[in-house]
PDB file of C-alpha atoms and ligand atoms in Angstrom:
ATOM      1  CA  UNK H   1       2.565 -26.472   8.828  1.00  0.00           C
ATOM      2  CA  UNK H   2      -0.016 -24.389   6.500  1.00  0.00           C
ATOM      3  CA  UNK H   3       1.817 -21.380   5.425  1.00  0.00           C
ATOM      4  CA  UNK H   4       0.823 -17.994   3.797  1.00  0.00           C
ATOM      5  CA  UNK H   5       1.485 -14.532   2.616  1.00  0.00           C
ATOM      6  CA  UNK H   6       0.452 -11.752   4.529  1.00  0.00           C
ATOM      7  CA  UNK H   7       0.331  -8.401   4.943  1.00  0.00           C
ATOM      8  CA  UNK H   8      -1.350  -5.414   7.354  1.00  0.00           C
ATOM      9  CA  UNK H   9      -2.928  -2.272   5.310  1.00  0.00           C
ATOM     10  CA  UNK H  10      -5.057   0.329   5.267  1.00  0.00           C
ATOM     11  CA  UNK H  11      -7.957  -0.006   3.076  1.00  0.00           C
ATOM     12  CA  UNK H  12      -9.085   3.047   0.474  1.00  0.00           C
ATOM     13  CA  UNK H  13     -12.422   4.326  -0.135  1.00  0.00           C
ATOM     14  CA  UNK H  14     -14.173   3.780  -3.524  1.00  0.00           C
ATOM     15  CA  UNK H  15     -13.977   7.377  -4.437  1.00  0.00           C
ATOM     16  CA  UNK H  16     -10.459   7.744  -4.057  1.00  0.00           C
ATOM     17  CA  UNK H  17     -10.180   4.930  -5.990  1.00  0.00           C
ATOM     18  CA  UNK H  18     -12.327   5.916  -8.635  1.00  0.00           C
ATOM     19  CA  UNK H  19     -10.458   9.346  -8.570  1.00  0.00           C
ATOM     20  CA  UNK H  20      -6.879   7.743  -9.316  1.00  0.00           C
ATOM     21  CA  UNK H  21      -9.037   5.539 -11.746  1.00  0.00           C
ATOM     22  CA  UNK H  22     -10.021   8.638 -13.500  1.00  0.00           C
ATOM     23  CA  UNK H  23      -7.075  10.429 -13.291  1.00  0.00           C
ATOM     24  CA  UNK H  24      -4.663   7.736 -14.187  1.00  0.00           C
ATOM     25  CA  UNK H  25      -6.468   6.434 -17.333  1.00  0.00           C
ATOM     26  CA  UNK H  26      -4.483   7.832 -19.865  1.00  0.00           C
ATOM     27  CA  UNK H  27      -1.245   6.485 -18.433  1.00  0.00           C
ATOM     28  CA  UNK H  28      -2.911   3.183 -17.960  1.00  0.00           C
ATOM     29  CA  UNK H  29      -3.976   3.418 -21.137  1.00  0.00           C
ATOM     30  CA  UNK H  30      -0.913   4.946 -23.336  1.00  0.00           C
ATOM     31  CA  UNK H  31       1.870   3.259 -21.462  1.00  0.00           C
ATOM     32  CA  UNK H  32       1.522   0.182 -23.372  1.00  0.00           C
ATOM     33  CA  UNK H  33       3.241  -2.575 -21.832  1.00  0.00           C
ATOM     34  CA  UNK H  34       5.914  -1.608 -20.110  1.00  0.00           C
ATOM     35  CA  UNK H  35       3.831  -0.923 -17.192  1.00  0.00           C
ATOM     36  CA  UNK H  36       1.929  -3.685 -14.692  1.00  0.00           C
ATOM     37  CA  UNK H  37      -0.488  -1.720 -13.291  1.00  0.00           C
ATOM     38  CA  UNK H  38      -2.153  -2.260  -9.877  1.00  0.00           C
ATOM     39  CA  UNK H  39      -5.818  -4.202 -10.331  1.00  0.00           C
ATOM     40  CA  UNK H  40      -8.139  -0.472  -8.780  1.00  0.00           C
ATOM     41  CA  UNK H  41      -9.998  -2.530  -6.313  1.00  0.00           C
ATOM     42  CA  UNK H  42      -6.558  -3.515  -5.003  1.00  0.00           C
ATOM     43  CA  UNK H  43      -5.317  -0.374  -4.142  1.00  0.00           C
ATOM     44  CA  UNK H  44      -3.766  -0.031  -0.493  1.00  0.00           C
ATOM     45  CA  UNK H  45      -1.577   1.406   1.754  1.00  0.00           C
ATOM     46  CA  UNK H  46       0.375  -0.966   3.273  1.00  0.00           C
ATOM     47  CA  UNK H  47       1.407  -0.608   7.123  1.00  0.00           C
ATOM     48  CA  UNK H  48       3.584  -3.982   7.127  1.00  0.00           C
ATOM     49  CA  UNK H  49       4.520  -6.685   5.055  1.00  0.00           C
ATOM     50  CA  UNK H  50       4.962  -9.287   6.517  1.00  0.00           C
ATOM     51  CA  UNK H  51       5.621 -12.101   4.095  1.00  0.00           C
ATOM     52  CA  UNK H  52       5.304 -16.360   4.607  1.00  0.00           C
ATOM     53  CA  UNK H  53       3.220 -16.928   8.485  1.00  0.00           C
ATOM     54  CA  UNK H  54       2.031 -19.795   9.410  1.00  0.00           C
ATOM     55  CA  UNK H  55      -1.364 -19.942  10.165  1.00  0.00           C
ATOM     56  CA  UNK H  56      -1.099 -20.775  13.946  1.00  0.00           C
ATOM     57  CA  UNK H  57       0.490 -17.017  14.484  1.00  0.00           C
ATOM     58  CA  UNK H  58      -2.758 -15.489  13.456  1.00  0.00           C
ATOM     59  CA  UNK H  59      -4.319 -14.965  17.032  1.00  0.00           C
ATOM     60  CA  UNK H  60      -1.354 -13.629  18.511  1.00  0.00           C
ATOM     61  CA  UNK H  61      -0.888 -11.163  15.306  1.00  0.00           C
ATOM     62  CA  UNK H  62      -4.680 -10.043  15.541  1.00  0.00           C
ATOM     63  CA  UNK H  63      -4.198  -9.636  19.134  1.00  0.00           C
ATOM     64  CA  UNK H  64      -0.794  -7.208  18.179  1.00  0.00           C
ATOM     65  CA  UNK H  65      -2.625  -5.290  15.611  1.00  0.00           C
ATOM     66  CA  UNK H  66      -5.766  -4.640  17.948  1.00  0.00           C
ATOM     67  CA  UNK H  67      -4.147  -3.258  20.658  1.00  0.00           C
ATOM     68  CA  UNK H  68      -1.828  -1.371  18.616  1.00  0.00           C
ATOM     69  CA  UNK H  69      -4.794   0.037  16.842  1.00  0.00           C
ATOM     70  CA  UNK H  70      -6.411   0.731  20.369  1.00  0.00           C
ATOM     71  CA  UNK H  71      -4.446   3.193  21.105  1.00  0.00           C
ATOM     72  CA  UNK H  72      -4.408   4.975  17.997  1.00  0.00           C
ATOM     73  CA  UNK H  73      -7.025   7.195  17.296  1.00  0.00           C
ATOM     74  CA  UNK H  74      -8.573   7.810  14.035  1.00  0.00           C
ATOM     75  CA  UNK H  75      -6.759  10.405  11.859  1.00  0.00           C
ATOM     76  CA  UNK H  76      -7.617  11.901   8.111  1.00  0.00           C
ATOM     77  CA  UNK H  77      -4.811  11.464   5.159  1.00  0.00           C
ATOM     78  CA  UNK H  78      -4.959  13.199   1.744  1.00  0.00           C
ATOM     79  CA  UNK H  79      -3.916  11.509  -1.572  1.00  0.00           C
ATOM     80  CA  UNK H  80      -1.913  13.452  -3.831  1.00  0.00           C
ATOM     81  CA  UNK H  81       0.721  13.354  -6.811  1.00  0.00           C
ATOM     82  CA  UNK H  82       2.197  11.151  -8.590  1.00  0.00           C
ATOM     83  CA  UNK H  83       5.526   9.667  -8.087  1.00  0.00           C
ATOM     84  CA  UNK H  84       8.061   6.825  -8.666  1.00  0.00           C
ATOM     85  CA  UNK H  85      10.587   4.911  -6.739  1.00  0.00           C
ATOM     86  CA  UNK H  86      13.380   4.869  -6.723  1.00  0.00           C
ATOM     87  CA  UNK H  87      13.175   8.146  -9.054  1.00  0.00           C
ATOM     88  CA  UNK H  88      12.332   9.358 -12.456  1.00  0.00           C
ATOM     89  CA  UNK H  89      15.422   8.474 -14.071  1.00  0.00           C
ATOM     90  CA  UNK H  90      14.918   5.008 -13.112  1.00  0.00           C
ATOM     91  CA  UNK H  91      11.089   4.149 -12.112  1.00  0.00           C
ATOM     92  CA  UNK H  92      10.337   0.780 -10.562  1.00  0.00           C
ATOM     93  CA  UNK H  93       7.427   1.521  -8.477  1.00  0.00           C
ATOM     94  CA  UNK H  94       4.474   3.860  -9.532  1.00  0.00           C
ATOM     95  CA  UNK H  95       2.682   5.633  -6.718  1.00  0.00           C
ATOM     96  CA  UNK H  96       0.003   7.751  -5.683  1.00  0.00           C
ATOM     97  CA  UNK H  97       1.937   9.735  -2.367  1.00  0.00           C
ATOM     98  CA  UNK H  98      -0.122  10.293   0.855  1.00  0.00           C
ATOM     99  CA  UNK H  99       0.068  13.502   3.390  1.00  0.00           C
ATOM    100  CA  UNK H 100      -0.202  11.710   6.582  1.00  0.00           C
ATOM    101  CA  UNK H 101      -0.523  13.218  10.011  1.00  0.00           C
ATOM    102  CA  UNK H 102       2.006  12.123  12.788  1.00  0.00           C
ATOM    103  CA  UNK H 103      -0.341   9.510  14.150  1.00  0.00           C
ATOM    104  CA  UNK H 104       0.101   7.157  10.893  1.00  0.00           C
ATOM    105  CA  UNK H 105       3.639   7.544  11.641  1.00  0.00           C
ATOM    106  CA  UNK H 106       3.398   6.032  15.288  1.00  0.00           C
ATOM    107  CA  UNK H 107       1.068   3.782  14.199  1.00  0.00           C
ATOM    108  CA  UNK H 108       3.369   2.278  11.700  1.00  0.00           C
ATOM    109  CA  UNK H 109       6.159   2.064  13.936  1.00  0.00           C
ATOM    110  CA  UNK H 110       4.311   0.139  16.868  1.00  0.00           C
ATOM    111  CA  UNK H 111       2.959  -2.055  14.371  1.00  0.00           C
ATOM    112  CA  UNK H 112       6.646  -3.016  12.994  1.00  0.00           C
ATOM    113  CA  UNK H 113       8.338  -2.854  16.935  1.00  0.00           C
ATOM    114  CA  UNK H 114       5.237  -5.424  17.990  1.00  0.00           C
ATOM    115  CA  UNK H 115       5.103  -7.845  14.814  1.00  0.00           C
ATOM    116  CA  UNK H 116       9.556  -7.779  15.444  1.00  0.00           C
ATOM    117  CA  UNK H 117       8.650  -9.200  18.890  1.00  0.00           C
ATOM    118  CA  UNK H 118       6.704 -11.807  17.591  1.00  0.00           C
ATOM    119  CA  UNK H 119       9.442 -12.589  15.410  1.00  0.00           C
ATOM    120  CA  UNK H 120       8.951 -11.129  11.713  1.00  0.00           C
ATOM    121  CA  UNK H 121      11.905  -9.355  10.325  1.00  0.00           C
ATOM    122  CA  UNK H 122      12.066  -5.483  10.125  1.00  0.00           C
ATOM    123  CA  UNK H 123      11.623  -3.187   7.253  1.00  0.00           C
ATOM    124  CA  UNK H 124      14.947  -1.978   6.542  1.00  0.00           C
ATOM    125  CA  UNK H 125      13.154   0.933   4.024  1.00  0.00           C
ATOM    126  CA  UNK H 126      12.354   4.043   5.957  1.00  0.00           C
ATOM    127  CA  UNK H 127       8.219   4.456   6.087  1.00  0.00           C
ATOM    128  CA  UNK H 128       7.073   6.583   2.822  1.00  0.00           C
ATOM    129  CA  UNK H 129       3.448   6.361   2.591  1.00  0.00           C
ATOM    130  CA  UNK H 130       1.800   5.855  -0.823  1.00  0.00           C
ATOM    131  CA  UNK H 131      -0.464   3.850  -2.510  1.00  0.00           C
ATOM    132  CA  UNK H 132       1.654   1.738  -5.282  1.00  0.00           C
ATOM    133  CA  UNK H 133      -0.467   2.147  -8.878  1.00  0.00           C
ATOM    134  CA  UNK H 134       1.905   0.168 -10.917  1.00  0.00           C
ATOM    135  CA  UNK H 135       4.959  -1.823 -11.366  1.00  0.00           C
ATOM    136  CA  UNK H 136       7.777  -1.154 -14.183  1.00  0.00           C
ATOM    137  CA  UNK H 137       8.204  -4.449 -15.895  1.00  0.00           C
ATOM    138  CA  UNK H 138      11.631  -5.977 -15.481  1.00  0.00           C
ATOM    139  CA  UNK H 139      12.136  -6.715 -19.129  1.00  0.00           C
ATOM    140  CA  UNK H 140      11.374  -2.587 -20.535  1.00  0.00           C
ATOM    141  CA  UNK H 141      13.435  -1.287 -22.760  1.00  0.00           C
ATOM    142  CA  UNK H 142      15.600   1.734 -22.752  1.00  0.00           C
ATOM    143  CA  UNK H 143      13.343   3.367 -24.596  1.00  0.00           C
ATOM    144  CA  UNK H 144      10.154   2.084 -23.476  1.00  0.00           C
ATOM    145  CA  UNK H 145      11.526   3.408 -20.213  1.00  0.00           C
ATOM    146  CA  UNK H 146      11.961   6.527 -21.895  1.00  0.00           C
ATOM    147  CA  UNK H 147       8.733   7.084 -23.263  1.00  0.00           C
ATOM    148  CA  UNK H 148       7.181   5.953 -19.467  1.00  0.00           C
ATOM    149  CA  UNK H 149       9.062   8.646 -18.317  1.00  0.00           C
ATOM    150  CA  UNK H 150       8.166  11.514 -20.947  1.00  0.00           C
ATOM    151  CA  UNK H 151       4.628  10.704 -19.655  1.00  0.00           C
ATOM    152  CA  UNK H 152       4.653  11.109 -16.538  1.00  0.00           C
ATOM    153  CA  UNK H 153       6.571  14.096 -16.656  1.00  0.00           C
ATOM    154  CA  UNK H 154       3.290  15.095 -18.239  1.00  0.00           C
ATOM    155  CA  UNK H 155       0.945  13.998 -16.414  1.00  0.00           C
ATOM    156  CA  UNK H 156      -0.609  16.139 -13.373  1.00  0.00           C
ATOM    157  CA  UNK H 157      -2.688  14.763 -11.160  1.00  0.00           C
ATOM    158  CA  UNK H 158      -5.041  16.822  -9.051  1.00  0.00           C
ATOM    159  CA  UNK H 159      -5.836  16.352  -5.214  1.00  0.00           C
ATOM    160  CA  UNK H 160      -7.360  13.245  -5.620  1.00  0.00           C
ATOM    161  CA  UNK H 161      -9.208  13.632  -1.890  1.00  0.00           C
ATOM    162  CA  UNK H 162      -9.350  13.049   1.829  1.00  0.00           C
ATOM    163  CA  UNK H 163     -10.102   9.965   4.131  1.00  0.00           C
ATOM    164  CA  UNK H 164     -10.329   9.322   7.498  1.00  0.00           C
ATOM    165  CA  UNK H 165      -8.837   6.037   8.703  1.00  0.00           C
ATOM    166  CA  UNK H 166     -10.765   4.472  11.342  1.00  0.00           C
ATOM    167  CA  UNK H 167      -9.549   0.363  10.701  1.00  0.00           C
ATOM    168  CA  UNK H 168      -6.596  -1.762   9.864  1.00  0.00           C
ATOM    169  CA  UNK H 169      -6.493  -4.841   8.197  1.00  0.00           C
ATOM    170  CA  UNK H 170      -4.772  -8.287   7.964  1.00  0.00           C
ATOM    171  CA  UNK H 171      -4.657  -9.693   4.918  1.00  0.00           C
ATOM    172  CA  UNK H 172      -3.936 -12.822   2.666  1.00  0.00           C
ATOM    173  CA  UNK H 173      -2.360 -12.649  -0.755  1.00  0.00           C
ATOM    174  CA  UNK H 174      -2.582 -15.058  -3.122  1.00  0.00           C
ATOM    175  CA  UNK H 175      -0.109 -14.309  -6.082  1.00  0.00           C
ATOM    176  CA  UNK H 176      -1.771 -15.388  -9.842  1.00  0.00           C
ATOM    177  CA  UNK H 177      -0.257 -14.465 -12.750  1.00  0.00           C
ATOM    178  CA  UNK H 178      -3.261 -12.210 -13.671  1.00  0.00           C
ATOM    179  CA  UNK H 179      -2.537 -10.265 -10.245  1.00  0.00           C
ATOM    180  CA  UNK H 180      -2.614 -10.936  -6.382  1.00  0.00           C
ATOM    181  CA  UNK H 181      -5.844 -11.894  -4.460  1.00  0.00           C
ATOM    182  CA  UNK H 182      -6.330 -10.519  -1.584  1.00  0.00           C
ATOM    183  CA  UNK H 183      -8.236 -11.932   1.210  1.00  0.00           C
ATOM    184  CA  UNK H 184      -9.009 -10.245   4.746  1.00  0.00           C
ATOM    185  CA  UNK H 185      -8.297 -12.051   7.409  1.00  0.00           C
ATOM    186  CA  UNK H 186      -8.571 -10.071  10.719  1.00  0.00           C
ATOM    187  CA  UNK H 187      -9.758  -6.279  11.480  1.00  0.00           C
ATOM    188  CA  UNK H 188      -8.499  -3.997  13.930  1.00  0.00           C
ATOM    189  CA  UNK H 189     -10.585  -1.150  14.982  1.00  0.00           C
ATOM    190  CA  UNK H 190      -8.804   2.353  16.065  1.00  0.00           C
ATOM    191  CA  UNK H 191      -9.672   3.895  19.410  1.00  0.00           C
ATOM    192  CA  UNK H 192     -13.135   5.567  19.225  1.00  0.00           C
ATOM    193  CA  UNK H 193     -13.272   9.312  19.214  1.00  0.00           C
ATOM    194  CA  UNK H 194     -14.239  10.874  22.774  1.00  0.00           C
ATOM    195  CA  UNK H 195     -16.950  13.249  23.313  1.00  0.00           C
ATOM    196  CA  UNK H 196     -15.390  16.746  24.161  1.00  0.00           C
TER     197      UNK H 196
HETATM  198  P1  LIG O   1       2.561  -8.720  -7.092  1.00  0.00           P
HETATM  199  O1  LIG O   1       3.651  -9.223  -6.179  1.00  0.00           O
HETATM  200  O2  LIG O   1       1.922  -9.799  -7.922  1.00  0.00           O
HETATM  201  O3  LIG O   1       2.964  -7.535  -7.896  1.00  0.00           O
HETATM  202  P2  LIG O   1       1.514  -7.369  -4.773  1.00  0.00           P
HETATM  203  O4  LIG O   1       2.895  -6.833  -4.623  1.00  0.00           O
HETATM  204  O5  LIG O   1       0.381  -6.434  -4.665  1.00  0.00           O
HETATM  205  O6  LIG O   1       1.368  -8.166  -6.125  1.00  0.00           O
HETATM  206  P3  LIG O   1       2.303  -9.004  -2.591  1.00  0.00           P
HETATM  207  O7  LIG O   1       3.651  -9.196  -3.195  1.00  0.00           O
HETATM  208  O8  LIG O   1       1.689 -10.166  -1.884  1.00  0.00           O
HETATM  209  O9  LIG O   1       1.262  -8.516  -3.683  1.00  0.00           O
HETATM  210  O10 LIG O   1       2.420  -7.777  -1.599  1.00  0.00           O
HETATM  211  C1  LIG O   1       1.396  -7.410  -0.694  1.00  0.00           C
HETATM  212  C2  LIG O   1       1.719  -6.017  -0.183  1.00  0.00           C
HETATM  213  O11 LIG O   1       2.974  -6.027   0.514  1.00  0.00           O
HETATM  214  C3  LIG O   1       1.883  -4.975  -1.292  1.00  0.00           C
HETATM  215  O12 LIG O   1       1.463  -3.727  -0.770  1.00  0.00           O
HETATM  216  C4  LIG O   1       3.361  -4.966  -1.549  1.00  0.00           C
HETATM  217  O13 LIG O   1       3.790  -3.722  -2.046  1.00  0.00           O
HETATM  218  C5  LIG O   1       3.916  -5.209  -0.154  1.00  0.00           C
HETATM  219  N1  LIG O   1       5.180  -5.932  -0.237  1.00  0.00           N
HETATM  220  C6  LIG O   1       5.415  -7.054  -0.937  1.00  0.00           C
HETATM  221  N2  LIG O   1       6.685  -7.482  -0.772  1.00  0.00           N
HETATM  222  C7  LIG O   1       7.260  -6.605   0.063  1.00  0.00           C
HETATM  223  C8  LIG O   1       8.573  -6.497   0.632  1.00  0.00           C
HETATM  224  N3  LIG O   1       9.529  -7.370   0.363  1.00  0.00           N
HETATM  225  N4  LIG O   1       8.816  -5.447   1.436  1.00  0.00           N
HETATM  226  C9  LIG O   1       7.856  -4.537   1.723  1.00  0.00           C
HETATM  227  N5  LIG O   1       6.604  -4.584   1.227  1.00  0.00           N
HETATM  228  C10 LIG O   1       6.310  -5.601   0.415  1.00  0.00           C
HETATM  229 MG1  LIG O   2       4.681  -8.027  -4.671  1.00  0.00          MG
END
């Protein structure tokens, strides 16, 4: 049975990558190595991970995602700040955080309540929206740590823009040691707008 890693996310548009490009740089570039950071072209928001499939379930996950999606019409999210989880003292995950409207929300949760009929385990995290910039390496030292932290402490970040979401995507990730590759594998279109 062929086997792979998957995922469902919402792509990012070029300028707000290119604005958490430009306002990230600094970090990028003065936090050394204690910091993986996130290839920009990879950048997403992911609705669901949902980890090993085999290829056979694809049709019947497209089919979940579409008519979740079909019922969801488009809505508009803003990128903002910069965070960490778990928290400052000790960050694991970079992020970029996302204001999201209530329909991202519902989306999400239909999305996880129809791919835990078809058999895929549950997020046991809550939902927090964000766009993950960069990992803390396992092996960073106290101090490195420390000096991550001192940074961004000191780094602001400006609104770094508005989107509207209008698709959803299934994707494949290949893990390399110089970074995942994703590939898209199916496309989910939300509800068109109607005419008032
Ligand atoms: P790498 O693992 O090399 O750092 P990556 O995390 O981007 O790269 P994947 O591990 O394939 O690539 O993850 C794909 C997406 O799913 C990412 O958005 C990732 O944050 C998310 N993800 C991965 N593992 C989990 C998990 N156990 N729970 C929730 N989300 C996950
Ligand atoms: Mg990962």
């Amino acid at each position: 049975m062929s086997l792979l890693r998957a995922f469902i996310a919402i792509d990012i548009p070029p300028e707000i990558k290119q604005a958490i490009s430009s306002q990230t740089a600094s970090l990028r570039k003065e936090s050394g190595r204690v910091v993986r950071w996130v290839n920009v072209e990879n950048i997403h928001l992911t609705l669901k991970f949902l980890g090993e499939i085999s290829a056979s379930s694809l049709e019947l996950l497209t089919q979940a995602i579409q008519s979740e999606c079909a019922q969801t019409a488009p809505f508009t999210v803003s990128a903002e700040n910069l965070g960490c989880f778990p928290n400052l003292r000790r960050p694991r995950v970079l992020w970029i955080g996302l204001v999201v409207p209530p329909g991202l929300n519902r989306l999400q949760r239909q999305v996880e309540a129809s791919t835990a009929r078809l058999g895929y385990a549950p997020e046991d995290k809550p939902f927090a929206p964000h766009l993950t910039i960069g990992r803390v390496r396992e092996q960073a030292a106290p101090e490195e740590i420390q000096a991550l932290r001192s940074m961004l402490e000191q780094t602001t970040i400006a609104s770094l823009g508005t989107f509207t979401v209008k698709k959803v995507h299934l994707y494949k990730s290949d893990l390399k040691p110089e970074g995942p590759i994703y590939t898209r594998l199916a496309s989910a279109r939300l509800k068109e707008q109607e005419n008032k």
